[in-house]
Amino acid sequence: MGHGRPKLILSGLVGVVVIAGLILGLTRGGDTPAKLVKGGPALTGTKTAPKVTGPRLGGGAPIDLAAYSGKTVMINVWASWCGPCRKEAPEILRFTKAHPEVVFLGINLNDDRANATAFNTMAGWTHPSLFDPSGKIGFDLLKVTTLPATIYIDKAGVERGRTQGAVSYDDLISVQQRLQ
């Protein structure tokens, strides 16, 4: 007779948990997906992104960050000789192919143009990269201290955060969803 009581109590507890979950789920219906995204790089920055302009790695017209005003921008600072840059290259390629609505710019830092171009081709990247052989943009202007580094800029031109070190596809997706 006492054996049925624990099963009854357990069944009641499971029912309460299920109902509470349904109520919570229904009351959160007004949240946008971006507000519900958890994890990823912190996006707490509030300073206006610096004025970045410089020569294009592949030649042609210079790149000017101001041309992308009103858009989400991710800037990845990289070098051909950087091991972690090579590690993250496929993650960046996957992201840029899946999310063309995000402006993705590279800055090739402290590198030789021939090596940088070869790396860019090997990585399969089609997004533009600035060529910064002296580090004036990466080190002096952007204050990058580690390679690779990825800087996240919202549609208002505010630097919201950065990743020092290799990024993953999931990191980039998380940032993209929160900056929409």
Short mmCIF file of C-alpha atoms in Angstrom, two decimals:
data_model
loop_
_atom_site.label_atom_id
_atom_site.label_comp_id
_atom_site.label_asym_id
_atom_site.label_seq_id
_atom_site.Cartn_x
_atom_site.Cartn_y
_atom_site.Cartn_z
CA MET A 1 0.00 0.00 0.00
CA GLY A 2 2.89 2.40 0.77
CA HIS A 3 4.61 1.53 -2.55
CA GLY A 4 2.17 3.58 -4.69
CA ARG A 5 2.67 6.78 -2.74
CA PRO A 6 6.26 7.56 -4.02
CA LYS A 7 5.10 6.99 -7.63
CA LEU A 8 2.13 9.31 -7.08
CA ILE A 9 4.35 12.02 -5.57
CA LEU A 10 6.88 11.65 -8.41
CA SER A 11 4.11 11.86 -11.02
CA GLY A 12 2.75 14.98 -9.35
CA LEU A 13 6.18 16.63 -9.32
CA VAL A 14 6.75 15.83 -13.00
CA GLY A 15 3.35 17.33 -13.81
CA VAL A 16 4.16 20.54 -11.92
CA VAL A 17 7.52 20.88 -13.72
CA VAL A 18 5.88 20.35 -17.14
CA ILE A 19 3.15 22.92 -16.44
CA ALA A 20 5.67 25.45 -15.11
CA GLY A 21 7.77 24.96 -18.26
CA LEU A 22 4.75 25.54 -20.49
CA ILE A 23 3.76 28.69 -18.61
CA LEU A 24 7.31 30.03 -18.78
CA GLY A 25 7.54 29.23 -22.49
CA LEU A 26 4.23 30.91 -23.27
CA THR A 27 5.01 34.05 -21.29
CA ARG A 28 8.40 34.49 -23.03
CA GLY A 29 6.81 34.52 -26.48
CA GLY A 30 7.38 38.27 -26.86
CA ASP A 31 11.19 38.00 -26.71
CA THR A 32 13.11 38.20 -29.95
CA PRO A 33 15.57 35.39 -30.72
CA ALA A 34 18.49 37.81 -30.36
CA LYS A 35 17.56 38.46 -26.73
CA LEU A 36 17.51 34.75 -26.01
CA VAL A 37 20.97 33.99 -27.43
CA LYS A 38 23.32 32.86 -24.69
CA GLY A 39 27.09 32.61 -24.57
CA GLY A 40 29.69 33.74 -27.04
CA PRO A 41 31.98 36.75 -26.86
CA ALA A 42 30.92 39.59 -24.56
CA LEU A 43 29.28 42.53 -26.33
CA THR A 44 29.47 45.24 -23.70
CA GLY A 45 31.61 47.82 -25.52
CA THR A 46 30.34 51.37 -25.96
CA LYS A 47 33.11 53.25 -27.80
CA THR A 48 32.74 54.41 -31.37
CA ALA A 49 34.79 52.30 -33.76
CA PRO A 50 37.93 54.07 -35.00
CA LYS A 51 38.16 55.41 -38.54
CA VAL A 52 39.75 52.51 -40.39
CA THR A 53 40.92 52.98 -43.96
CA GLY A 54 43.73 51.40 -45.89
CA PRO A 55 44.99 49.69 -49.02
CA ARG A 56 43.26 46.54 -50.24
CA LEU A 57 45.36 43.37 -50.07
CA GLY A 58 44.45 42.40 -53.63
CA GLY A 59 44.91 45.92 -54.98
CA GLY A 60 42.18 48.23 -56.20
CA ALA A 61 40.25 50.86 -54.30
CA PRO A 62 41.20 51.35 -50.63
CA ILE A 63 38.87 49.97 -47.97
CA ASP A 64 37.10 52.47 -45.73
CA LEU A 65 35.10 51.25 -42.73
CA ALA A 66 32.85 54.33 -42.99
CA ALA A 67 31.44 52.92 -46.25
CA TYR A 68 29.65 50.24 -44.19
CA SER A 69 27.76 52.62 -41.91
CA GLY A 70 24.43 51.15 -40.78
CA LYS A 71 25.61 47.55 -41.13
CA THR A 72 26.94 44.95 -38.72
CA VAL A 73 30.70 44.66 -39.31
CA MET A 74 33.19 42.07 -38.14
CA ILE A 75 36.89 42.84 -38.58
CA ASN A 76 39.33 39.96 -38.38
CA VAL A 77 43.01 40.84 -37.92
CA TRP A 78 45.23 38.04 -39.23
CA ALA A 79 48.63 37.08 -40.65
CA SER A 80 49.78 34.25 -42.91
CA TRP A 81 52.44 33.19 -40.38
CA CYS A 82 49.93 32.95 -37.49
CA GLY A 83 49.02 29.37 -36.50
CA PRO A 84 45.71 30.23 -34.77
CA CYS A 85 44.78 32.34 -37.85
CA ARG A 86 45.15 29.22 -39.98
CA LYS A 87 43.02 27.28 -37.48
CA GLU A 88 40.14 29.76 -37.62
CA ALA A 89 40.24 30.28 -41.41
CA PRO A 90 37.69 27.51 -42.23
CA GLU A 91 35.35 28.82 -39.49
CA ILE A 92 35.44 32.30 -41.00
CA LEU A 93 34.89 30.94 -44.51
CA ARG A 94 31.87 28.95 -43.33
CA PHE A 95 30.40 32.01 -41.59
CA THR A 96 30.94 34.44 -44.47
CA LYS A 97 29.31 32.04 -46.93
CA ALA A 98 26.29 31.51 -44.66
CA HIS A 99 25.87 35.18 -43.65
CA PRO A 100 26.53 37.56 -46.54
CA GLU A 101 24.39 40.18 -44.77
CA VAL A 102 27.24 40.73 -42.29
CA VAL A 103 30.12 42.84 -43.56
CA PHE A 104 33.27 40.86 -42.86
CA LEU A 105 36.61 42.59 -43.35
CA GLY A 106 40.11 41.28 -42.85
CA ILE A 107 43.21 43.19 -41.88
CA ASN A 108 46.41 41.42 -42.83
CA LEU A 109 48.92 42.52 -40.23
CA ASN A 110 52.72 42.64 -40.25
CA ASP A 111 53.02 40.37 -43.27
CA ASP A 112 54.50 40.09 -46.74
CA ARG A 113 51.97 40.78 -49.55
CA ALA A 114 52.83 37.59 -51.49
CA ASN A 115 52.47 35.34 -48.41
CA ALA A 116 49.26 37.11 -47.34
CA THR A 117 47.73 36.77 -50.82
CA ALA A 118 48.67 33.07 -50.96
CA PHE A 119 47.10 32.46 -47.52
CA ASN A 120 43.96 34.38 -48.49
CA THR A 121 43.61 32.26 -51.65
CA MET A 122 44.31 29.00 -49.79
CA ALA A 123 41.67 29.90 -47.17
CA GLY A 124 39.11 30.48 -49.92
CA TRP A 125 38.20 33.88 -48.49
CA THR A 126 36.29 36.26 -50.72
CA HIS A 127 35.81 39.06 -48.19
CA PRO A 128 38.14 42.05 -48.60
CA SER A 129 41.24 42.51 -46.49
CA LEU A 130 43.28 45.62 -45.81
CA PHE A 131 47.03 45.25 -46.18
CA ASP A 132 48.79 46.56 -43.05
CA PRO A 133 52.47 45.50 -43.28
CA SER A 134 53.69 47.99 -40.68
CA GLY A 135 50.92 47.34 -38.12
CA LYS A 136 49.79 50.97 -38.01
CA ILE A 137 46.13 49.98 -38.36
CA GLY A 138 46.14 46.77 -36.32
CA PHE A 139 48.56 47.65 -33.52
CA ASP A 140 48.36 51.44 -33.32
CA LEU A 141 44.77 52.25 -34.32
CA LEU A 142 42.86 49.12 -33.27
CA LYS A 143 45.14 48.28 -30.32
CA VAL A 144 45.27 44.58 -31.18
CA THR A 145 47.61 42.72 -28.84
CA THR A 146 47.15 39.13 -30.02
CA LEU A 147 46.66 37.47 -33.39
CA PRO A 148 44.15 36.65 -34.54
CA ALA A 149 41.70 39.21 -33.21
CA THR A 150 38.10 39.79 -34.29
CA ILE A 151 36.33 43.07 -33.59
CA TYR A 152 32.53 43.36 -33.57
CA ILE A 153 30.91 46.63 -34.65
CA ASP A 154 27.15 47.21 -34.49
CA LYS A 155 24.98 49.07 -37.00
CA ALA A 156 25.48 52.35 -35.10
CA GLY A 157 29.27 52.13 -35.57
CA VAL A 158 29.97 51.17 -31.96
CA GLU A 159 32.66 48.61 -31.16
CA ARG A 160 30.68 46.19 -29.01
CA GLY A 161 33.42 43.64 -28.29
CA ARG A 162 36.30 41.61 -29.58
CA THR A 163 37.79 38.15 -29.46
CA GLN A 164 41.52 37.93 -28.85
CA GLY A 165 42.48 34.58 -30.34
CA ALA A 166 40.85 32.22 -32.80
CA VAL A 167 37.07 32.46 -33.29
CA SER A 168 34.70 29.61 -33.97
CA TYR A 169 31.70 29.54 -36.27
CA ASP A 170 29.47 29.37 -33.17
CA ASP A 171 31.14 32.52 -31.74
CA LEU A 172 30.45 34.41 -34.95
CA ILE A 173 26.84 33.20 -35.11
CA SER A 174 26.27 34.24 -31.49
CA VAL A 175 27.62 37.74 -32.14
CA GLN A 176 25.68 38.09 -35.40
CA GLN A 177 22.39 37.15 -33.72
CA ARG A 178 22.92 39.57 -30.83
CA LEU A 179 23.92 42.50 -33.04
CA GLN A 180 20.84 42.30 -35.30
#
